[in-house]
CSV table of C-alpha atoms in Angstrom, one decimal:
chain,number,residue,atom,x,y,z
A,1,MET,CA,80.7,87.9,69.4
A,2,LYS,CA,83.0,86.7,72.1
A,3,LEU,CA,85.9,88.7,72.7
A,4,SER,CA,88.3,85.7,73.4
A,5,SER,CA,91.2,88.0,72.3
A,6,ILE,CA,92.9,91.3,73.3
A,7,ARG,CA,94.3,92.0,70.1
A,8,ARG,CA,90.9,91.1,68.4
A,9,ARG,CA,89.4,92.9,71.3
A,10,ILE,CA,91.4,96.3,70.8
A,11,LEU,CA,91.1,96.5,67.4
A,12,ILE,CA,87.2,95.8,67.4
A,13,PHE,CA,86.6,99.2,69.6
A,14,LEU,CA,90.0,100.9,67.6
A,15,ILE,CA,89.4,101.2,64.4
A,16,PRO,CA,85.9,101.8,64.4
A,17,LEU,CA,86.1,104.4,66.7
A,18,LEU,CA,89.6,106.0,64.4
A,19,PHE,CA,87.0,105.9,61.8
A,20,VAL,CA,84.1,108.0,63.4
A,21,VAL,CA,86.7,110.2,64.4
A,22,TRP,CA,88.3,110.6,61.2
A,23,GLY,CA,84.7,111.6,59.3
A,24,VAL,CA,83.4,114.0,62.1
A,25,PHE,CA,87.0,116.2,62.0
A,26,SER,CA,86.9,116.2,58.5
A,27,ALA,CA,84.0,117.6,58.3
A,28,ILE,CA,84.3,119.9,61.0
A,29,VAL,CA,87.8,120.8,59.0
A,30,TYR,CA,85.7,121.3,55.4
A,31,ASN,CA,83.0,123.2,56.6
A,32,LEU,CA,85.3,125.9,58.7
A,33,THR,CA,87.5,126.1,55.2
A,34,GLU,CA,84.9,126.0,52.7
A,35,GLU,CA,83.5,129.1,55.0
A,36,GLU,CA,86.1,131.1,54.8
A,37,LEU,CA,87.0,130.4,51.1
A,38,TYR,CA,83.5,131.5,50.4
A,39,GLU,CA,84.1,134.7,52.3
A,40,THR,CA,87.2,135.7,50.1
A,41,HIS,CA,85.6,134.3,46.6
A,42,ASP,CA,82.6,136.9,48.0
A,43,ALA,CA,84.9,140.2,48.2
A,44,GLN,CA,86.9,139.5,45.1
A,45,THR,CA,83.8,139.4,43.0
A,46,PHE,CA,82.3,142.4,44.7
A,47,GLN,CA,85.8,143.8,43.6
A,48,LEU,CA,85.6,142.9,40.2
A,49,ALA,CA,81.9,143.8,40.2
A,50,SER,CA,82.6,147.3,41.3
A,51,VAL,CA,85.2,147.5,38.9
A,52,ILE,CA,83.2,146.9,36.3
A,53,ALA,CA,80.4,148.9,37.0
A,54,GLN,CA,82.8,152.0,37.4
A,55,LEU,CA,83.7,151.2,33.7
A,56,GLN,CA,80.5,151.3,32.8
A,57,GLY,CA,80.2,155.5,35.0
A,58,ASP,CA,78.2,153.3,37.9
A,59,THR,CA,78.7,151.8,41.3
A,60,ILE,CA,77.6,149.0,43.8
A,61,SER,CA,76.4,149.5,47.6
A,62,PRO,CA,78.7,148.4,49.7
A,63,GLU,CA,75.6,146.6,51.9
A,64,HIS,CA,76.4,143.8,49.7
A,65,LEU,CA,79.9,143.0,50.8
A,66,ASP,CA,80.4,140.6,53.5
A,67,GLU,CA,81.3,142.2,57.2
A,68,HIS,CA,84.4,140.4,57.3
A,69,HIS,CA,85.4,142.2,54.4
A,70,VAL,CA,85.6,146.2,53.9
A,71,ILE,CA,85.9,148.0,49.8
A,72,GLY,CA,89.5,149.1,51.1
A,73,ASP,CA,90.6,145.9,51.3
A,74,TYR,CA,91.2,145.5,46.9
A,75,PHE,CA,92.3,148.2,44.1
A,76,VAL,CA,92.9,147.7,40.3
A,77,VAL,CA,94.5,150.0,38.3
A,78,ILE,CA,94.7,150.5,35.3
A,79,ARG,CA,98.1,152.4,33.6
A,80,ASP,CA,98.9,153.0,29.7
A,81,ALA,CA,102.5,152.5,28.7
A,82,SER,CA,103.5,155.9,29.8
A,83,GLY,CA,103.0,155.3,33.5
A,84,ASN,CA,99.4,157.1,33.5
A,85,ASP,CA,96.6,156.2,35.4
A,86,ILE,CA,93.5,155.3,33.0
A,87,TYR,CA,91.8,154.2,36.0
A,88,LYS,CA,91.7,153.6,39.5
A,89,SER,CA,89.1,152.0,41.3
A,90,SER,CA,90.5,153.2,44.9
A,91,ASP,CA,92.6,156.8,45.8
A,92,LYS,CA,93.5,154.9,49.1
A,93,VAL,CA,96.7,153.4,48.1
A,94,VAL,CA,99.6,156.0,45.6
A,95,LEU,CA,101.5,153.0,43.7
A,96,PRO,CA,105.1,154.6,43.1
A,97,LYS,CA,105.2,155.5,38.9
A,98,THR,CA,107.5,152.0,38.4
A,99,LEU,CA,106.0,149.1,39.1
A,100,LYS,CA,108.4,145.5,37.5
A,101,PRO,CA,106.2,143.0,36.2
A,102,GLY,CA,104.8,139.7,38.9
A,103,VAL,CA,103.8,140.1,42.3
A,104,GLN,CA,105.8,142.8,44.8
A,105,GLU,CA,105.1,144.4,48.2
A,106,ILE,CA,104.9,147.8,48.9
A,107,GLU,CA,104.0,149.8,52.4
A,108,HIS,CA,101.8,152.7,51.6
A,109,GLY,CA,101.6,154.9,55.6
A,110,ARG,CA,100.8,151.8,58.0
A,111,ASP,CA,99.3,149.1,55.6
A,112,ASP,CA,101.6,146.7,53.8
A,113,TRP,CA,99.8,145.8,50.1
A,114,VAL,CA,100.8,142.8,48.3
A,115,VAL,CA,101.0,144.2,44.4
A,116,TRP,CA,100.1,142.2,41.4
A,117,ASN,CA,101.4,144.1,38.1
A,118,PHE,CA,100.0,142.6,34.5
A,119,PRO,CA,101.6,143.8,31.1
A,120,GLY,CA,99.0,144.1,28.2
A,121,GLN,CA,100.7,142.4,25.3
A,122,LYS,CA,98.8,144.4,22.9
A,123,THR,CA,98.5,147.9,24.2
A,124,GLY,CA,101.3,148.1,26.5
A,125,GLN,CA,99.1,148.8,29.2
A,126,HIS,CA,99.4,147.3,32.2
A,127,TYR,CA,96.9,145.8,34.5
A,128,ILE,CA,97.6,146.7,38.6
A,129,ILE,CA,95.3,144.6,41.2
A,130,GLY,CA,96.2,145.2,44.6
A,131,VAL,CA,95.2,143.3,48.0
A,132,ILE,CA,95.8,144.7,51.8
A,133,PHE,CA,98.9,142.1,53.3
A,134,ASP,CA,96.6,141.0,56.3
A,135,GLU,CA,93.7,140.1,54.0
A,136,ALA,CA,96.2,137.8,51.6
A,137,ILE,CA,97.1,135.8,54.6
A,138,GLU,CA,94.3,135.6,56.2
A,139,LEU,CA,92.6,133.3,54.0
A,140,ALA,CA,96.5,131.1,54.9
A,141,ASP,CA,95.7,131.4,58.5
A,142,GLN,CA,92.4,130.3,58.6
A,143,THR,CA,93.4,127.6,56.5
A,144,VAL,CA,95.9,126.3,59.3
A,145,ALA,CA,94.0,126.7,62.3
A,146,THR,CA,91.1,125.5,60.5
A,147,VAL,CA,93.0,122.7,59.8
A,148,SER,CA,95.5,122.8,62.4
A,149,ILE,CA,93.3,122.6,65.5
A,150,PRO,CA,90.6,120.0,64.3
A,151,LEU,CA,93.5,117.9,64.4
A,152,ALA,CA,95.4,119.2,67.6
A,153,LEU,CA,91.6,117.6,68.7
A,154,VAL,CA,91.7,114.5,66.7
A,155,LEU,CA,95.1,113.6,68.4
A,156,VAL,CA,93.8,114.4,72.0
A,157,PHE,CA,91.0,112.5,71.4
A,158,SER,CA,92.4,109.8,69.7
A,159,ILE,CA,94.8,109.6,72.4
A,160,ILE,CA,92.2,109.6,75.3
A,161,ALA,CA,90.3,107.1,73.3
A,162,THR,CA,93.3,104.4,73.2
A,163,ILE,CA,94.3,104.3,76.6
A,164,PHE,CA,90.6,103.9,77.4
A,165,ILE,CA,90.3,100.9,74.8
A,166,VAL,CA,93.8,99.7,75.4
A,167,LYS,CA,92.7,99.7,79.2
A,168,ARG,CA,89.5,97.9,78.3
A,169,GLY,CA,91.0,95.3,75.9
A,170,LEU,CA,93.3,94.8,79.0
A,171,ARG,CA,91.0,94.2,81.8
A,172,PRO,CA,91.9,90.5,81.7
A,173,LEU,CA,95.6,91.1,82.1
A,174,THR,CA,94.4,93.1,84.6
A,175,ALA,CA,91.8,90.8,86.3
A,176,LEU,CA,94.0,87.8,86.2
A,177,SER,CA,97.0,90.1,87.9
A,178,GLU,CA,94.5,91.1,90.4
A,179,THR,CA,93.4,87.4,91.4
A,180,LEU,CA,97.8,86.7,91.7
A,181,ALA,CA,97.7,89.4,94.1
A,182,THR,CA,95.4,88.5,96.3
A,183,ARG,CA,96.6,85.1,96.6
A,184,GLU,CA,96.9,83.5,100.0
A,185,PRO,CA,101.2,82.8,99.8
A,186,GLY,CA,100.2,78.9,100.5
A,187,ASN,CA,97.7,78.9,98.3
A,188,LEU,CA,98.9,76.8,95.2
A,189,GLY,CA,95.8,75.8,93.4
A,190,LYS,CA,95.2,75.9,90.1
A,191,VAL,CA,94.3,78.9,87.9
A,192,THR,CA,91.3,78.2,85.8
A,193,THR,CA,91.4,78.9,82.1
A,194,GLU,CA,87.6,79.5,81.6
A,195,LYS,CA,87.0,83.3,80.2
A,196,GLN,CA,90.9,84.0,79.8
A,197,ALA,CA,91.7,85.5,76.9
A,198,ASP,CA,93.2,83.6,74.0
A,199,GLU,CA,96.9,85.2,74.7
A,200,LEU,CA,96.7,84.2,78.8
A,201,VAL,CA,95.6,80.9,78.2
A,202,PRO,CA,99.4,79.8,77.4
A,203,ILE,CA,100.7,81.8,80.6
A,204,VAL,CA,98.2,80.4,82.7
A,205,ASP,CA,98.7,77.2,82.0
A,206,SER,CA,102.9,78.1,82.1
A,207,LEU,CA,101.2,79.3,86.0
A,208,ASN,CA,99.6,76.1,86.7
A,209,MET,CA,102.5,73.8,86.0
A,210,LEU,CA,104.7,76.2,88.1
A,211,PHE,CA,102.0,76.2,91.0
A,212,ASP,CA,102.3,72.3,90.8
A,213,LYS,CA,106.2,72.0,90.6
A,214,ILE,CA,106.2,74.7,93.6
A,215,GLU,CA,104.0,72.3,95.6
A,216,GLU,CA,105.4,68.9,95.1
A,217,HIS,CA,109.0,70.5,96.1
A,218,LEU,CA,107.2,72.1,99.4
A,219,ALA,CA,105.6,68.2,99.7
A,220,ARG,CA,108.9,66.5,99.6
A,221,GLU,CA,110.9,69.4,102.1
A,222,GLN,CA,108.3,68.6,103.9
A,223,ARG,CA,108.0,64.7,104.1
A,224,PHE,CA,112.3,65.3,104.8
A,225,ILE,CA,111.9,67.3,107.8
A,226,ASP,CA,109.1,64.7,108.6
A,227,ASP,CA,111.0,62.3,108.2
A,228,ALA,CA,114.2,63.2,109.9
A,229,ALA,CA,112.3,64.4,112.9
A,230,HIS,CA,111.5,60.9,113.3
A,231,GLU,CA,114.6,59.5,113.1
A,232,ILE,CA,116.4,61.8,115.3
A,233,ARG,CA,113.8,61.2,117.8
A,234,THR,CA,114.6,57.6,118.2
A,235,PRO,CA,118.0,57.5,119.0
A,236,LEU,CA,117.9,60.6,120.9
A,237,THR,CA,115.4,58.1,123.2
A,238,VAL,CA,118.1,55.5,123.3
A,239,VAL,CA,120.7,57.7,124.2
A,240,LYS,CA,118.5,58.9,126.9
A,241,ALA,CA,117.4,55.6,128.2
A,242,GLN,CA,120.8,54.3,128.4
A,243,CYS,CA,121.9,57.5,129.9
A,244,GLN,CA,119.0,56.9,132.6
A,245,VAL,CA,120.5,53.6,133.4
A,246,ILE,CA,123.9,54.6,134.9
A,247,GLU,CA,123.7,55.6,138.7
A,248,ARG,CA,124.4,59.5,139.0
A,249,ASP,CA,124.9,59.0,142.2
A,250,ALA,CA,127.8,56.8,142.0
A,251,LEU,CA,130.3,59.0,139.7
A,252,ASP,CA,132.4,61.6,141.0
A,253,ASP,CA,131.6,65.3,140.9
A,254,ALA,CA,133.4,66.0,137.1
A,255,THR,CA,131.8,62.8,135.8
A,256,ARG,CA,128.3,63.7,137.2
A,257,LEU,CA,128.6,67.8,135.6
A,258,ARG,CA,129.1,66.3,132.4
A,259,PHE,CA,126.4,63.5,132.6
A,260,ASP,CA,124.1,66.2,133.3
A,261,ASN,CA,125.4,67.9,130.6
A,262,ILE,CA,124.7,65.0,128.5
A,263,ILE,CA,120.9,64.6,129.5
A,264,GLU,CA,120.6,68.3,129.1
A,265,GLY,CA,122.0,68.2,125.3
A,266,VAL,CA,119.8,65.0,124.7
A,267,ASP,CA,116.6,67.1,125.9
A,268,ARG,CA,117.6,69.6,123.9
A,269,ALA,CA,118.2,67.7,120.6
A,270,THR,CA,114.7,65.7,121.5
A,271,HIS,CA,112.4,69.5,122.1
A,272,LEU,CA,114.1,70.3,118.5
A,273,ALA,CA,113.1,67.3,116.9
A,274,ALA,CA,109.7,67.8,118.3
A,275,LYS,CA,109.6,71.3,117.3
A,276,LEU,CA,110.7,70.6,113.5
A,277,LEU,CA,108.1,68.4,113.5
A,278,GLU,CA,105.6,70.2,114.5
A,279,HIS,CA,106.9,72.6,111.7
A,280,ALA,CA,106.1,70.3,109.5
A,281,ARG,CA,102.5,69.6,110.2
A,282,ALA,CA,101.7,73.0,110.6
A,283,GLY,CA,102.7,73.4,107.0
A,284,GLN,CA,100.6,71.3,105.8
A,285,ASP,CA,96.7,70.8,104.8
A,286,VAL,CA,96.6,74.2,104.3
A,287,HIS,CA,93.3,74.2,102.2
A,288,LYS,CA,91.6,72.3,105.1
A,289,GLU,CA,88.1,73.0,105.5
A,290,ILE,CA,87.4,75.8,108.7
A,291,THR,CA,84.2,76.1,110.7
A,292,GLU,CA,82.6,77.8,113.5
A,293,HIS,CA,84.0,76.1,117.1
A,294,ASP,CA,83.4,77.0,120.7
A,295,LEU,CA,86.7,78.4,121.9
A,296,LEU,CA,85.5,78.3,125.4
A,297,PRO,CA,86.3,74.7,126.1
A,298,VAL,CA,89.9,75.4,124.1
A,299,LEU,CA,90.9,77.9,126.4
A,300,GLN,CA,90.4,75.9,129.1
A,301,GLU,CA,92.1,73.4,128.2
A,302,SER,CA,95.3,75.2,127.1
A,303,LEU,CA,95.4,77.0,130.1
A,304,ALA,CA,94.8,73.2,132.0
A,305,GLN,CA,98.2,71.8,130.0
A,306,GLN,CA,100.3,74.7,130.9
A,307,ALA,CA,99.0,75.1,134.5
A,308,HIS,CA,101.5,72.6,136.0
A,309,ALA,CA,104.6,74.6,134.4
A,310,ALA,CA,103.0,77.5,136.2
A,311,LEU,CA,102.8,76.4,139.4
A,312,ASP,CA,106.4,75.2,139.2
A,313,LYS,CA,107.7,78.5,138.2
A,314,ASN,CA,105.4,80.2,140.4
A,315,VAL,CA,103.2,82.3,137.8
A,316,GLU,CA,99.8,83.2,138.4
A,317,LEU,CA,97.6,82.3,135.0
A,318,GLN,CA,94.2,82.7,134.7
A,319,LEU,CA,91.5,83.6,132.1
A,320,LEU,CA,89.9,86.7,132.0
A,321,GLN,CA,86.5,85.9,130.2
A,322,SER,CA,84.4,83.0,130.9
A,323,GLU,CA,81.3,83.4,128.0
A,324,HIS,CA,80.9,81.0,125.2
A,325,VAL,CA,82.0,82.7,121.8
A,326,GLU,CA,82.3,81.1,118.6
A,327,ALA,CA,84.7,81.7,115.8
A,328,VAL,CA,86.4,80.3,112.7
A,329,VAL,CA,89.1,78.5,113.6
A,330,ASP,CA,90.3,74.7,113.6
A,331,PRO,CA,90.3,74.1,117.6
A,332,GLU,CA,93.3,72.1,117.1
A,333,ASP,CA,95.7,74.6,115.7
A,334,LEU,CA,93.8,77.4,117.9
A,335,GLY,CA,95.2,74.5,120.5
A,336,ALA,CA,98.8,74.3,119.5
A,337,VAL,CA,98.7,78.5,119.0
A,338,LEU,CA,97.7,79.1,122.9
A,339,GLY,CA,99.6,76.3,124.2
A,340,ASN,CA,102.9,78.0,122.7
A,341,LEU,CA,102.3,81.6,123.2
A,342,ILE,CA,101.0,80.6,127.4
A,343,GLY,CA,103.9,78.7,127.5
A,344,ASN,CA,106.8,81.2,125.5
A,345,ALA,CA,104.8,83.4,128.5
A,346,ILE,CA,105.3,81.4,131.3
A,347,ARG,CA,109.0,81.0,130.5
A,348,HIS,CA,110.1,84.6,130.1
A,349,THR,CA,108.2,85.5,132.8
A,350,PRO,CA,109.9,86.3,136.7
A,351,SER,CA,109.0,84.0,139.5
A,352,ASP,CA,105.9,85.1,141.3
A,353,GLY,CA,104.8,87.3,137.8
A,354,GLU,CA,101.5,86.9,136.4
A,355,VAL,CA,100.2,85.5,132.8
A,356,ILE,CA,96.4,86.6,131.7
A,357,VAL,CA,94.3,85.5,128.6
A,358,VAL,CA,91.9,87.8,127.1
A,359,LEU,CA,88.8,86.8,125.3
A,360,GLU,CA,86.6,89.7,123.5
A,361,ARG,CA,84.4,90.4,121.8
A,362,ARG,CA,85.0,92.9,118.9
A,363,ASP,CA,82.8,94.7,115.8
A,364,ASP,CA,83.9,93.0,113.1
A,365,HIS,CA,85.9,89.8,114.7
A,366,ILE,CA,87.2,88.3,118.0
A,367,GLN,CA,90.3,88.9,120.1
A,368,LEU,CA,92.4,86.9,122.0
A,369,SER,CA,95.1,88.5,123.8
A,370,VAL,CA,98.0,87.0,125.9
A,371,GLU,CA,99.7,88.6,128.5
A,372,ASP,CA,102.4,88.7,130.7
A,373,SER,CA,104.3,90.3,133.0
A,374,GLY,CA,108.0,89.2,132.0
A,375,PRO,CA,110.5,92.2,130.1
A,376,GLY,CA,108.6,92.4,127.1
A,377,VAL,CA,110.0,92.7,123.5
A,378,PRO,CA,112.0,95.9,122.6
A,379,GLU,CA,110.2,97.3,119.3
A,380,GLU,CA,112.5,96.1,117.0
A,381,TYR,CA,112.3,92.7,117.9
A,382,ARG,CA,108.6,92.0,117.3
A,383,GLU,CA,108.7,91.6,113.3
A,384,LYS,CA,112.1,89.3,113.7
A,385,VAL,CA,110.7,87.0,117.1
A,386,PHE,CA,108.8,85.2,114.1
A,387,GLU,CA,111.3,84.4,112.4
A,388,ARG,CA,112.9,80.1,112.5
A,389,PHE,CA,115.4,79.5,114.8
A,390,PHE,CA,115.3,83.8,116.0
A,391,ARG,CA,116.6,84.4,119.6
A,392,MET,CA,116.5,87.5,121.1
A,393,PRO,CA,120.5,89.1,122.2
A,394,GLY,CA,121.1,88.5,126.0
A,395,GLN,CA,118.0,85.4,126.5
A,396,SER,CA,118.5,83.5,129.2
A,397,SER,CA,115.6,81.0,128.7
A,398,SER,CA,116.0,77.5,126.4
A,399,GLY,CA,114.7,77.0,123.3
A,400,ALA,CA,114.7,75.9,119.9
A,401,GLY,CA,113.2,79.1,118.3
A,402,LEU,CA,110.4,77.9,116.6
A,403,GLY,CA,107.7,78.3,118.5
A,404,LEU,CA,106.6,81.5,117.3
A,405,SER,CA,107.2,80.5,113.9
A,406,ILE,CA,104.8,77.3,114.3
A,407,THR,CA,102.2,79.8,116.0
A,408,GLN,CA,102.5,82.5,112.7
A,409,THR,CA,102.3,79.6,110.3
A,410,LEU,CA,99.1,77.7,112.2
A,411,CYS,CA,97.5,81.4,112.4
A,412,ARG,CA,98.0,81.9,108.7
A,413,ARG,CA,96.9,78.7,107.5
A,414,ASN,CA,93.5,79.9,109.9
A,415,GLY,CA,93.0,83.1,108.3
A,416,ILE,CA,94.2,84.7,112.1
A,417,GLU,CA,96.2,87.8,112.0
A,418,ILE,CA,98.8,88.0,114.7
A,419,SER,CA,100.7,90.9,116.2
A,420,LEU,CA,103.0,91.5,119.4
A,421,GLY,CA,103.2,94.4,121.2
A,422,LYS,CA,103.1,95.8,125.3
A,423,SER,CA,101.2,94.8,127.8
A,424,GLU,CA,99.0,97.7,129.1
A,425,ARG,CA,97.7,95.5,132.4
A,426,LEU,CA,101.1,94.0,133.0
A,427,GLY,CA,104.3,95.9,131.0
A,428,GLY,CA,105.0,92.5,129.6
A,429,ALA,CA,104.4,90.7,126.5
A,430,CYS,CA,101.3,91.2,124.8
A,431,PHE,CA,100.2,88.9,121.6
A,432,VAL,CA,97.3,89.5,120.3
A,433,LEU,CA,94.9,87.4,117.8
A,434,LYS,CA,92.1,88.5,115.9
A,435,LEU,CA,90.3,85.7,114.5
A,436,LYS,CA,87.0,86.2,112.1
A,437,LYS,CA,83.5,85.6,113.3
């Protein structure tokens, strides 16, 4: 039978188990209690038989008595109306001359006794039966023990069994939780309702509806950024074109300074719009298929694109690995990542500095490193540099603060692990990329 319901799954396992536990431990309690009752009954029967035998002038051997009892545990006394003992089964206990009718406790030597005094209705005789106190309470103790110990075991076993069955019954919920916990942040695909418990289907459906709404909202946000970036770039291009028509040399010094500031502001705004557009595109196509590609052409092209910037700043730019290595990555995304990292390293490296790109094979991944001889990044800022619009205090170089955020987004899309540390070779910053083989 298919257990599609968590409730049914738990009940089907738990109820039969409780019946089994109840049956087993009831049998144990019955056997233990029966054994103790039989022992007590045997001792009392032996005492009664001994009294009858003595009244007939005979005796019974104590070897027939159960080993748990001794002859001195019981006594029988018959008294006449004057208080004289007509019959005594044992001289071990000396009774007071007067005993009130009914049950009472007396102390003799080191032992406590429970004594029953039954007056006769016709002869006035008293029939006295005594049992040592320990023997009187032994049956109660044994009965309590034989009941409480198995019940305690039943309780412990039931708790353990219940925990196990509930854990097993809630396994579909645990599996769903693990599925959601291992999802990538950008994965908003639907969660399948196949093989889900009946109680979880409405939850999964609600989650899928929420994922659809989030995906739709993110798509609108990305379209807005894309459209805004396009709309911003067009008037900026027009403004810059109009400024370039003006003859700069014909302006006085103060006007020339304001003119240069306008050109610089337009360039920065254009750069920001380009970065916003790049950021929007980086968040798109999250689920596109990625296959293995040769990294060497991508590295060579990325260095070639940054060679002019390095030459202008007199920064030595080199690749320390020239063999063909394949990794699971999108070449365009990797090119954008390397372009951001190499360009960032050149900007922050002083003149006559050095920037190197290192490609290494590791046991379980391919490692790419971009290192520079610049001032590096203090440890307290190494996580924050990947945040949008973050700029380190005292930083003099221009930038929109989006390059590393875009880089991290592209790395996540390609399953690349990126980290920032200190370069052991050059002493500056070292960005490390770990690519899947």
